[in-house]
């Protein structure tokens, strides 16, 4: 029996017990997808990341307890943090991850980590359908990105108060539903959001980096800004800085290690 290092990291965390926890498994070589899926189910977090060393960086894959996903922000942030924390990558070096969504990078900026991700613009659709009933709130506008629905709601208060019908959300034919609204006047944030990932087995994700790849161009166009601060108003909550850069978006946040251990295999 061998042992692989495993860290649990809170990503996009503003303090203790905030942000989105991810497990990071530091592999010593290739592993079968079925094994990784079984480990992710055992960890039972929204995402478990698997990092495999390569000559030109690291292979990175992400699994929910039910499926492999094509892009995950918080587990990428956690993965970069784990590499620097364990000394597998010098802190002054940029982490290079080869993923199903292409090359992603992460750089350490003082206490924050900056991710370089692809934008995922959303297009407005005319027919809102059953989404308001599933959310339990009026939808002002509905947009569709490559994987998710994006619903614009009336206010921050409405976003925070939502109690969706999750079985109904699972029938909408998407990875998930992003709900968003402008931040309340006087807030330190430009916009708020929540993410319901019923399509991948996660009723609500605490803080979702990949959703901000959709939110950044959406709010950038509405507000006329290229740099903004988003707050994901889940029960744990977390702050995501976003900056538009051509067809890419820079996501920034903090990470903290909550536990270290070994996965026996």
PDB file of C-alpha atoms in Angstrom:
ATOM      1  CA  UNK A   1       0.000   0.000   0.000  1.00  0.00           C
ATOM      2  CA  UNK A   2       1.343   3.437  -0.982  1.00  0.00           C
ATOM      3  CA  UNK A   3       0.451   6.887   0.344  1.00  0.00           C
ATOM      4  CA  UNK A   4      -0.160  10.071  -1.622  1.00  0.00           C
ATOM      5  CA  UNK A   5      -0.064  13.537  -0.009  1.00  0.00           C
ATOM      6  CA  UNK A   6      -3.503  15.127   0.335  1.00  0.00           C
ATOM      7  CA  UNK A   7      -4.408  18.654   1.417  1.00  0.00           C
ATOM      8  CA  UNK A   8      -7.763  20.245   2.117  1.00  0.00           C
ATOM      9  CA  UNK A   9      -7.681  23.924   1.182  1.00  0.00           C
ATOM     10  CA  UNK A  10     -10.255  26.694   1.569  1.00  0.00           C
ATOM     11  CA  UNK A  11     -10.147  28.720  -1.664  1.00  0.00           C
ATOM     12  CA  UNK A  12     -11.468  32.255  -2.237  1.00  0.00           C
ATOM     13  CA  UNK A  13     -11.582  32.433   1.552  1.00  0.00           C
ATOM     14  CA  UNK A  14     -12.053  35.697   3.430  1.00  0.00           C
ATOM     15  CA  UNK A  15     -11.418  34.121   6.839  1.00  0.00           C
ATOM     16  CA  UNK A  16     -11.931  30.921   8.849  1.00  0.00           C
ATOM     17  CA  UNK A  17     -14.741  28.657   7.585  1.00  0.00           C
ATOM     18  CA  UNK A  18     -15.362  30.766   4.475  1.00  0.00           C
ATOM     19  CA  UNK A  19     -14.603  30.183   0.815  1.00  0.00           C
ATOM     20  CA  UNK A  20     -14.868  26.847  -0.956  1.00  0.00           C
ATOM     21  CA  UNK A  21     -13.063  23.762   0.411  1.00  0.00           C
ATOM     22  CA  UNK A  22     -11.278  21.558  -2.103  1.00  0.00           C
ATOM     23  CA  UNK A  23      -9.217  18.413  -1.676  1.00  0.00           C
ATOM     24  CA  UNK A  24      -5.909  18.298  -3.564  1.00  0.00           C
ATOM     25  CA  UNK A  25      -4.211  14.953  -4.217  1.00  0.00           C
ATOM     26  CA  UNK A  26      -0.545  15.161  -5.256  1.00  0.00           C
ATOM     27  CA  UNK A  27      -0.005  12.233  -7.620  1.00  0.00           C
ATOM     28  CA  UNK A  28       3.285  10.479  -8.352  1.00  0.00           C
ATOM     29  CA  UNK A  29       2.210   9.502 -11.861  1.00  0.00           C
ATOM     30  CA  UNK A  30      -0.830   8.807 -14.056  1.00  0.00           C
ATOM     31  CA  UNK A  31      -3.981   7.343 -12.484  1.00  0.00           C
ATOM     32  CA  UNK A  32      -7.172   5.945 -13.954  1.00  0.00           C
ATOM     33  CA  UNK A  33     -10.197   8.226 -14.102  1.00  0.00           C
ATOM     34  CA  UNK A  34     -12.324   5.642 -12.288  1.00  0.00           C
ATOM     35  CA  UNK A  35      -9.902   5.687  -9.348  1.00  0.00           C
ATOM     36  CA  UNK A  36      -9.929   9.496  -9.211  1.00  0.00           C
ATOM     37  CA  UNK A  37     -13.727   9.515  -9.319  1.00  0.00           C
ATOM     38  CA  UNK A  38     -13.845   7.050  -6.425  1.00  0.00           C
ATOM     39  CA  UNK A  39     -11.492   9.209  -4.368  1.00  0.00           C
ATOM     40  CA  UNK A  40     -13.606  12.309  -5.088  1.00  0.00           C
ATOM     41  CA  UNK A  41     -16.738  10.459  -3.974  1.00  0.00           C
ATOM     42  CA  UNK A  42     -14.942   9.452  -0.767  1.00  0.00           C
ATOM     43  CA  UNK A  43     -13.829  13.047  -0.089  1.00  0.00           C
ATOM     44  CA  UNK A  44     -17.405  14.272  -0.735  1.00  0.00           C
ATOM     45  CA  UNK A  45     -16.400  17.896  -1.371  1.00  0.00           C
ATOM     46  CA  UNK A  46     -17.659  19.945  -4.300  1.00  0.00           C
ATOM     47  CA  UNK A  47     -14.317  19.313  -6.059  1.00  0.00           C
ATOM     48  CA  UNK A  48     -11.270  17.114  -5.612  1.00  0.00           C
ATOM     49  CA  UNK A  49      -8.244  18.064  -7.715  1.00  0.00           C
ATOM     50  CA  UNK A  50      -5.556  15.660  -8.899  1.00  0.00           C
ATOM     51  CA  UNK A  51      -2.128  17.051  -9.832  1.00  0.00           C
ATOM     52  CA  UNK A  52       0.310  15.015 -11.909  1.00  0.00           C
ATOM     53  CA  UNK A  53       3.879  16.308 -12.485  1.00  0.00           C
ATOM     54  CA  UNK A  54       4.912  16.870 -16.105  1.00  0.00           C
ATOM     55  CA  UNK A  55       8.158  18.179 -17.647  1.00  0.00           C
ATOM     56  CA  UNK A  56       6.481  21.486 -18.605  1.00  0.00           C
ATOM     57  CA  UNK A  57       4.183  21.933 -15.600  1.00  0.00           C
ATOM     58  CA  UNK A  58       1.432  19.792 -14.123  1.00  0.00           C
ATOM     59  CA  UNK A  59      -1.544  17.853 -15.362  1.00  0.00           C
ATOM     60  CA  UNK A  60      -4.693  18.865 -13.483  1.00  0.00           C
ATOM     61  CA  UNK A  61      -8.102  17.189 -13.374  1.00  0.00           C
ATOM     62  CA  UNK A  62     -11.150  18.016 -11.275  1.00  0.00           C
ATOM     63  CA  UNK A  63     -13.913  15.705 -10.029  1.00  0.00           C
ATOM     64  CA  UNK A  64     -17.120  16.341  -8.121  1.00  0.00           C
ATOM     65  CA  UNK A  65     -18.419  13.366  -6.104  1.00  0.00           C
ATOM     66  CA  UNK A  66     -20.354  12.379  -9.253  1.00  0.00           C
ATOM     67  CA  UNK A  67     -18.549  13.545 -12.439  1.00  0.00           C
ATOM     68  CA  UNK A  68     -15.361  14.971 -13.916  1.00  0.00           C
ATOM     69  CA  UNK A  69     -15.684  18.648 -14.883  1.00  0.00           C
ATOM     70  CA  UNK A  70     -13.973  20.655 -17.619  1.00  0.00           C
ATOM     71  CA  UNK A  71     -13.125  23.751 -15.573  1.00  0.00           C
ATOM     72  CA  UNK A  72     -12.918  24.560 -11.874  1.00  0.00           C
ATOM     73  CA  UNK A  73     -11.600  27.787 -10.409  1.00  0.00           C
ATOM     74  CA  UNK A  74     -11.503  27.157  -6.679  1.00  0.00           C
ATOM     75  CA  UNK A  75      -9.796  23.764  -6.980  1.00  0.00           C
ATOM     76  CA  UNK A  76      -7.198  25.294  -9.338  1.00  0.00           C
ATOM     77  CA  UNK A  77      -6.513  28.017  -6.785  1.00  0.00           C
ATOM     78  CA  UNK A  78      -6.247  25.315  -4.114  1.00  0.00           C
ATOM     79  CA  UNK A  79      -3.916  23.260  -6.327  1.00  0.00           C
ATOM     80  CA  UNK A  80      -1.491  26.129  -6.881  1.00  0.00           C
ATOM     81  CA  UNK A  81      -1.547  26.888  -3.160  1.00  0.00           C
ATOM     82  CA  UNK A  82      -0.767  23.226  -2.409  1.00  0.00           C
ATOM     83  CA  UNK A  83       2.224  23.191  -4.772  1.00  0.00           C
ATOM     84  CA  UNK A  84       3.740  26.259  -3.130  1.00  0.00           C
ATOM     85  CA  UNK A  85       2.884  25.116   0.413  1.00  0.00           C
ATOM     86  CA  UNK A  86       4.566  21.715  -0.053  1.00  0.00           C
ATOM     87  CA  UNK A  87       7.633  23.122  -1.832  1.00  0.00           C
ATOM     88  CA  UNK A  88       6.898  21.285  -5.066  1.00  0.00           C
ATOM     89  CA  UNK A  89       7.017  24.646  -6.824  1.00  0.00           C
ATOM     90  CA  UNK A  90       9.045  27.713  -5.752  1.00  0.00           C
ATOM     91  CA  UNK A  91       6.774  30.571  -4.685  1.00  0.00           C
ATOM     92  CA  UNK A  92       8.271  32.906  -7.287  1.00  0.00           C
ATOM     93  CA  UNK A  93       7.381  30.497 -10.125  1.00  0.00           C
ATOM     94  CA  UNK A  94       4.085  30.497 -12.000  1.00  0.00           C
ATOM     95  CA  UNK A  95       2.123  27.259 -11.820  1.00  0.00           C
ATOM     96  CA  UNK A  96       1.302  25.854 -15.272  1.00  0.00           C
ATOM     97  CA  UNK A  97      -1.638  23.459 -15.433  1.00  0.00           C
ATOM     98  CA  UNK A  98      -2.551  21.366 -18.476  1.00  0.00           C
ATOM     99  CA  UNK A  99      -6.307  20.737 -18.321  1.00  0.00           C
ATOM    100  CA  UNK A 100      -9.363  19.879 -20.410  1.00  0.00           C
ATOM    101  CA  UNK A 101      -9.808  23.661 -20.803  1.00  0.00           C
ATOM    102  CA  UNK A 102      -6.278  24.213 -22.101  1.00  0.00           C
ATOM    103  CA  UNK A 103      -3.311  25.757 -20.319  1.00  0.00           C
ATOM    104  CA  UNK A 104      -4.216  27.567 -17.097  1.00  0.00           C
ATOM    105  CA  UNK A 105      -1.725  29.466 -14.959  1.00  0.00           C
ATOM    106  CA  UNK A 106      -1.574  30.682 -11.373  1.00  0.00           C
ATOM    107  CA  UNK A 107       0.785  33.264  -9.896  1.00  0.00           C
ATOM    108  CA  UNK A 108       1.331  34.295  -6.291  1.00  0.00           C
ATOM    109  CA  UNK A 109       0.755  38.018  -5.671  1.00  0.00           C
ATOM    110  CA  UNK A 110       1.612  38.708  -2.026  1.00  0.00           C
ATOM    111  CA  UNK A 111      -1.169  36.929  -0.089  1.00  0.00           C
ATOM    112  CA  UNK A 112      -3.395  36.501  -3.150  1.00  0.00           C
ATOM    113  CA  UNK A 113      -3.317  34.037  -6.020  1.00  0.00           C
ATOM    114  CA  UNK A 114      -4.102  35.169  -9.571  1.00  0.00           C
ATOM    115  CA  UNK A 115      -5.552  32.650 -12.016  1.00  0.00           C
ATOM    116  CA  UNK A 116      -5.498  33.134 -15.802  1.00  0.00           C
ATOM    117  CA  UNK A 117      -8.700  31.565 -17.161  1.00  0.00           C
ATOM    118  CA  UNK A 118     -10.727  31.699 -20.388  1.00  0.00           C
ATOM    119  CA  UNK A 119     -13.736  33.979 -20.544  1.00  0.00           C
ATOM    120  CA  UNK A 120     -17.078  32.225 -21.036  1.00  0.00           C
ATOM    121  CA  UNK A 121     -19.441  34.883 -22.410  1.00  0.00           C
ATOM    122  CA  UNK A 122     -23.176  34.311 -22.144  1.00  0.00           C
ATOM    123  CA  UNK A 123     -25.776  35.227 -24.761  1.00  0.00           C
ATOM    124  CA  UNK A 124     -29.224  36.486 -23.858  1.00  0.00           C
ATOM    125  CA  UNK A 125     -32.137  34.190 -24.635  1.00  0.00           C
ATOM    126  CA  UNK A 126     -35.710  35.355 -25.127  1.00  0.00           C
ATOM    127  CA  UNK A 127     -37.592  32.481 -23.483  1.00  0.00           C
ATOM    128  CA  UNK A 128     -37.163  32.279 -19.695  1.00  0.00           C
ATOM    129  CA  UNK A 129     -39.341  29.169 -19.312  1.00  0.00           C
ATOM    130  CA  UNK A 130     -39.690  27.422 -15.950  1.00  0.00           C
ATOM    131  CA  UNK A 131     -36.617  28.904 -14.290  1.00  0.00           C
ATOM    132  CA  UNK A 132     -38.489  31.504 -12.177  1.00  0.00           C
ATOM    133  CA  UNK A 133     -40.651  28.747 -10.699  1.00  0.00           C
ATOM    134  CA  UNK A 134     -37.576  26.602  -9.946  1.00  0.00           C
ATOM    135  CA  UNK A 135     -35.764  29.533  -8.329  1.00  0.00           C
ATOM    136  CA  UNK A 136     -38.811  30.947  -6.569  1.00  0.00           C
ATOM    137  CA  UNK A 137     -38.039  34.458  -7.848  1.00  0.00           C
ATOM    138  CA  UNK A 138     -38.636  36.634 -10.900  1.00  0.00           C
ATOM    139  CA  UNK A 139     -35.898  36.547 -13.551  1.00  0.00           C
ATOM    140  CA  UNK A 140     -35.217  39.900 -15.219  1.00  0.00           C
ATOM    141  CA  UNK A 141     -32.974  38.463 -17.935  1.00  0.00           C
ATOM    142  CA  UNK A 142     -31.782  34.974 -18.843  1.00  0.00           C
ATOM    143  CA  UNK A 143     -28.468  34.285 -20.580  1.00  0.00           C
ATOM    144  CA  UNK A 144     -26.753  31.056 -21.626  1.00  0.00           C
ATOM    145  CA  UNK A 145     -23.019  30.330 -21.611  1.00  0.00           C
ATOM    146  CA  UNK A 146     -21.422  27.174 -22.971  1.00  0.00           C
ATOM    147  CA  UNK A 147     -22.364  25.220 -19.825  1.00  0.00           C
ATOM    148  CA  UNK A 148     -24.537  27.308 -17.520  1.00  0.00           C
ATOM    149  CA  UNK A 149     -27.649  29.451 -17.322  1.00  0.00           C
ATOM    150  CA  UNK A 150     -27.107  32.994 -16.017  1.00  0.00           C
ATOM    151  CA  UNK A 151     -30.148  34.617 -14.423  1.00  0.00           C
ATOM    152  CA  UNK A 152     -30.213  38.325 -13.586  1.00  0.00           C
ATOM    153  CA  UNK A 153     -32.344  39.019 -10.520  1.00  0.00           C
ATOM    154  CA  UNK A 154     -33.751  42.212  -9.069  1.00  0.00           C
ATOM    155  CA  UNK A 155     -31.431  42.826  -6.127  1.00  0.00           C
ATOM    156  CA  UNK A 156     -28.742  41.488  -3.828  1.00  0.00           C
ATOM    157  CA  UNK A 157     -31.423  40.817  -1.221  1.00  0.00           C
ATOM    158  CA  UNK A 158     -33.322  38.569  -3.632  1.00  0.00           C
ATOM    159  CA  UNK A 159     -30.146  36.632  -4.501  1.00  0.00           C
ATOM    160  CA  UNK A 160     -29.330  36.065  -0.833  1.00  0.00           C
ATOM    161  CA  UNK A 161     -32.875  34.953   0.058  1.00  0.00           C
ATOM    162  CA  UNK A 162     -33.295  32.310  -2.677  1.00  0.00           C
ATOM    163  CA  UNK A 163     -34.362  28.818  -1.641  1.00  0.00           C
ATOM    164  CA  UNK A 164     -34.559  26.981  -4.999  1.00  0.00           C
ATOM    165  CA  UNK A 165     -36.362  23.801  -5.922  1.00  0.00           C
ATOM    166  CA  UNK A 166     -33.248  21.724  -6.600  1.00  0.00           C
ATOM    167  CA  UNK A 167     -34.986  18.753  -8.261  1.00  0.00           C
ATOM    168  CA  UNK A 168     -36.536  21.242 -10.711  1.00  0.00           C
ATOM    169  CA  UNK A 169     -33.109  22.785 -11.424  1.00  0.00           C
ATOM    170  CA  UNK A 170     -31.798  19.339 -12.383  1.00  0.00           C
ATOM    171  CA  UNK A 171     -34.206  19.246 -15.329  1.00  0.00           C
ATOM    172  CA  UNK A 172     -32.901  22.446 -16.983  1.00  0.00           C
ATOM    173  CA  UNK A 173     -30.221  20.818 -19.147  1.00  0.00           C
ATOM    174  CA  UNK A 174     -27.125  22.639 -17.918  1.00  0.00           C
ATOM    175  CA  UNK A 175     -24.163  22.169 -15.609  1.00  0.00           C
ATOM    176  CA  UNK A 176     -25.712  24.758 -13.321  1.00  0.00           C
ATOM    177  CA  UNK A 177     -27.511  28.037 -12.807  1.00  0.00           C
ATOM    178  CA  UNK A 178     -25.696  31.254 -11.904  1.00  0.00           C
ATOM    179  CA  UNK A 179     -27.912  33.841 -10.254  1.00  0.00           C
ATOM    180  CA  UNK A 180     -26.630  37.385  -9.945  1.00  0.00           C
ATOM    181  CA  UNK A 181     -27.554  40.985  -9.159  1.00  0.00           C
ATOM    182  CA  UNK A 182     -25.814  44.296  -8.684  1.00  0.00           C
ATOM    183  CA  UNK A 183     -24.379  44.721  -5.198  1.00  0.00           C
ATOM    184  CA  UNK A 184     -26.380  46.811  -2.751  1.00  0.00           C
ATOM    185  CA  UNK A 185     -25.463  50.521  -2.611  1.00  0.00           C
ATOM    186  CA  UNK A 186     -22.418  51.170  -0.449  1.00  0.00           C
ATOM    187  CA  UNK A 187     -21.138  47.597  -0.786  1.00  0.00           C
ATOM    188  CA  UNK A 188     -17.451  46.794  -1.217  1.00  0.00           C
ATOM    189  CA  UNK A 189     -18.436  44.563  -4.151  1.00  0.00           C
ATOM    190  CA  UNK A 190     -19.702  45.328  -7.636  1.00  0.00           C
ATOM    191  CA  UNK A 191     -21.989  42.317  -7.949  1.00  0.00           C
ATOM    192  CA  UNK A 192     -23.166  39.290  -5.993  1.00  0.00           C
ATOM    193  CA  UNK A 193     -23.946  35.782  -7.172  1.00  0.00           C
ATOM    194  CA  UNK A 194     -24.785  32.238  -6.176  1.00  0.00           C
ATOM    195  CA  UNK A 195     -24.208  29.020  -8.111  1.00  0.00           C
ATOM    196  CA  UNK A 196     -26.503  26.010  -8.136  1.00  0.00           C
ATOM    197  CA  UNK A 197     -24.720  23.058  -9.746  1.00  0.00           C
ATOM    198  CA  UNK A 198     -27.556  20.570  -9.784  1.00  0.00           C
ATOM    199  CA  UNK A 199     -26.396  19.211 -13.157  1.00  0.00           C
ATOM    200  CA  UNK A 200     -23.131  17.920 -11.609  1.00  0.00           C
ATOM    201  CA  UNK A 201     -24.544  16.778  -8.289  1.00  0.00           C
ATOM    202  CA  UNK A 202     -23.913  19.952  -6.245  1.00  0.00           C
ATOM    203  CA  UNK A 203     -27.014  21.738  -5.023  1.00  0.00           C
ATOM    204  CA  UNK A 204     -25.060  24.898  -4.142  1.00  0.00           C
ATOM    205  CA  UNK A 205     -21.347  25.516  -4.599  1.00  0.00           C
ATOM    206  CA  UNK A 206     -19.891  27.883  -1.960  1.00  0.00           C
ATOM    207  CA  UNK A 207     -17.610  29.929  -4.276  1.00  0.00           C
ATOM    208  CA  UNK A 208     -17.280  29.158  -7.990  1.00  0.00           C
ATOM    209  CA  UNK A 209     -14.325  30.489  -9.978  1.00  0.00           C
ATOM    210  CA  UNK A 210     -15.598  29.137 -13.303  1.00  0.00           C
ATOM    211  CA  UNK A 211     -18.912  30.984 -12.819  1.00  0.00           C
ATOM    212  CA  UNK A 212     -16.910  34.210 -12.612  1.00  0.00           C
ATOM    213  CA  UNK A 213     -15.568  33.473 -16.106  1.00  0.00           C
ATOM    214  CA  UNK A 214     -19.183  34.121 -17.144  1.00  0.00           C
ATOM    215  CA  UNK A 215     -19.916  36.887 -14.641  1.00  0.00           C
ATOM    216  CA  UNK A 216     -16.827  38.965 -15.496  1.00  0.00           C
ATOM    217  CA  UNK A 217     -17.748  39.753 -19.136  1.00  0.00           C
ATOM    218  CA  UNK A 218     -21.447  40.037 -18.201  1.00  0.00           C
ATOM    219  CA  UNK A 219     -20.900  42.683 -15.518  1.00  0.00           C
ATOM    220  CA  UNK A 220     -17.964  44.294 -17.332  1.00  0.00           C
ATOM    221  CA  UNK A 221     -20.273  45.148 -20.231  1.00  0.00           C
ATOM    222  CA  UNK A 222     -23.082  46.385 -17.962  1.00  0.00           C
ATOM    223  CA  UNK A 223     -20.882  48.476 -15.681  1.00  0.00           C
ATOM    224  CA  UNK A 224     -18.283  49.600 -18.224  1.00  0.00           C
ATOM    225  CA  UNK A 225     -15.475  48.251 -16.041  1.00  0.00           C
ATOM    226  CA  UNK A 226     -12.554  45.935 -16.703  1.00  0.00           C
ATOM    227  CA  UNK A 227     -11.751  45.248 -13.035  1.00  0.00           C
ATOM    228  CA  UNK A 228     -14.401  44.339 -10.482  1.00  0.00           C
ATOM    229  CA  UNK A 229     -14.975  42.525  -7.205  1.00  0.00           C
ATOM    230  CA  UNK A 230     -17.611  39.834  -6.944  1.00  0.00           C
ATOM    231  CA  UNK A 231     -19.037  38.261  -3.813  1.00  0.00           C
ATOM    232  CA  UNK A 232     -20.595  34.805  -3.895  1.00  0.00           C
ATOM    233  CA  UNK A 233     -23.304  34.945  -1.264  1.00  0.00           C
ATOM    234  CA  UNK A 234     -23.505  31.289  -0.230  1.00  0.00           C
ATOM    235  CA  UNK A 235     -23.658  30.301   3.428  1.00  0.00           C
ATOM    236  CA  UNK A 236     -19.829  30.194   3.571  1.00  0.00           C
ATOM    237  CA  UNK A 237     -19.339  33.093   1.149  1.00  0.00           C
ATOM    238  CA  UNK A 238     -16.222  34.295  -0.625  1.00  0.00           C
ATOM    239  CA  UNK A 239     -14.715  37.162  -2.610  1.00  0.00           C
ATOM    240  CA  UNK A 240     -13.425  36.856  -6.181  1.00  0.00           C
ATOM    241  CA  UNK A 241     -11.537  39.652  -7.898  1.00  0.00           C
ATOM    242  CA  UNK A 242     -12.010  39.693 -11.681  1.00  0.00           C
ATOM    243  CA  UNK A 243     -10.104  41.546 -14.399  1.00  0.00           C
ATOM    244  CA  UNK A 244     -10.867  41.296 -18.119  1.00  0.00           C
ATOM    245  CA  UNK A 245      -7.825  40.705 -20.330  1.00  0.00           C
ATOM    246  CA  UNK A 246      -8.776  40.185 -23.976  1.00  0.00           C
ATOM    247  CA  UNK A 247     -10.425  36.777 -24.250  1.00  0.00           C
ATOM    248  CA  UNK A 248      -9.123  35.831 -20.811  1.00  0.00           C
ATOM    249  CA  UNK A 249     -10.120  36.765 -17.284  1.00  0.00           C
ATOM    250  CA  UNK A 250      -7.864  37.076 -14.240  1.00  0.00           C
ATOM    251  CA  UNK A 251      -9.432  35.698 -11.068  1.00  0.00           C
ATOM    252  CA  UNK A 252      -7.859  36.546  -7.729  1.00  0.00           C
ATOM    253  CA  UNK A 253      -8.451  35.200  -4.252  1.00  0.00           C
ATOM    254  CA  UNK A 254      -6.882  33.884  -1.096  1.00  0.00           C
ATOM    255  CA  UNK A 255      -6.350  30.302   0.039  1.00  0.00           C
ATOM    256  CA  UNK A 256      -5.544  28.626   3.336  1.00  0.00           C
ATOM    257  CA  UNK A 257      -4.640  25.036   4.173  1.00  0.00           C
ATOM    258  CA  UNK A 258      -7.122  23.503   6.629  1.00  0.00           C
ATOM    259  CA  UNK A 259      -5.717  19.984   6.900  1.00  0.00           C
ATOM    260  CA  UNK A 260      -2.949  17.723   5.600  1.00  0.00           C
ATOM    261  CA  UNK A 261      -2.842  13.990   5.353  1.00  0.00           C
ATOM    262  CA  UNK A 262      -2.288  11.019   3.091  1.00  0.00           C
ATOM    263  CA  UNK A 263      -4.507   9.049   0.777  1.00  0.00           C
ATOM    264  CA  UNK A 264      -3.708   5.343   1.042  1.00  0.00           C
ATOM    265  CA  UNK A 265      -3.936   3.470  -2.231  1.00  0.00           C
TER     266      UNK A 265
END
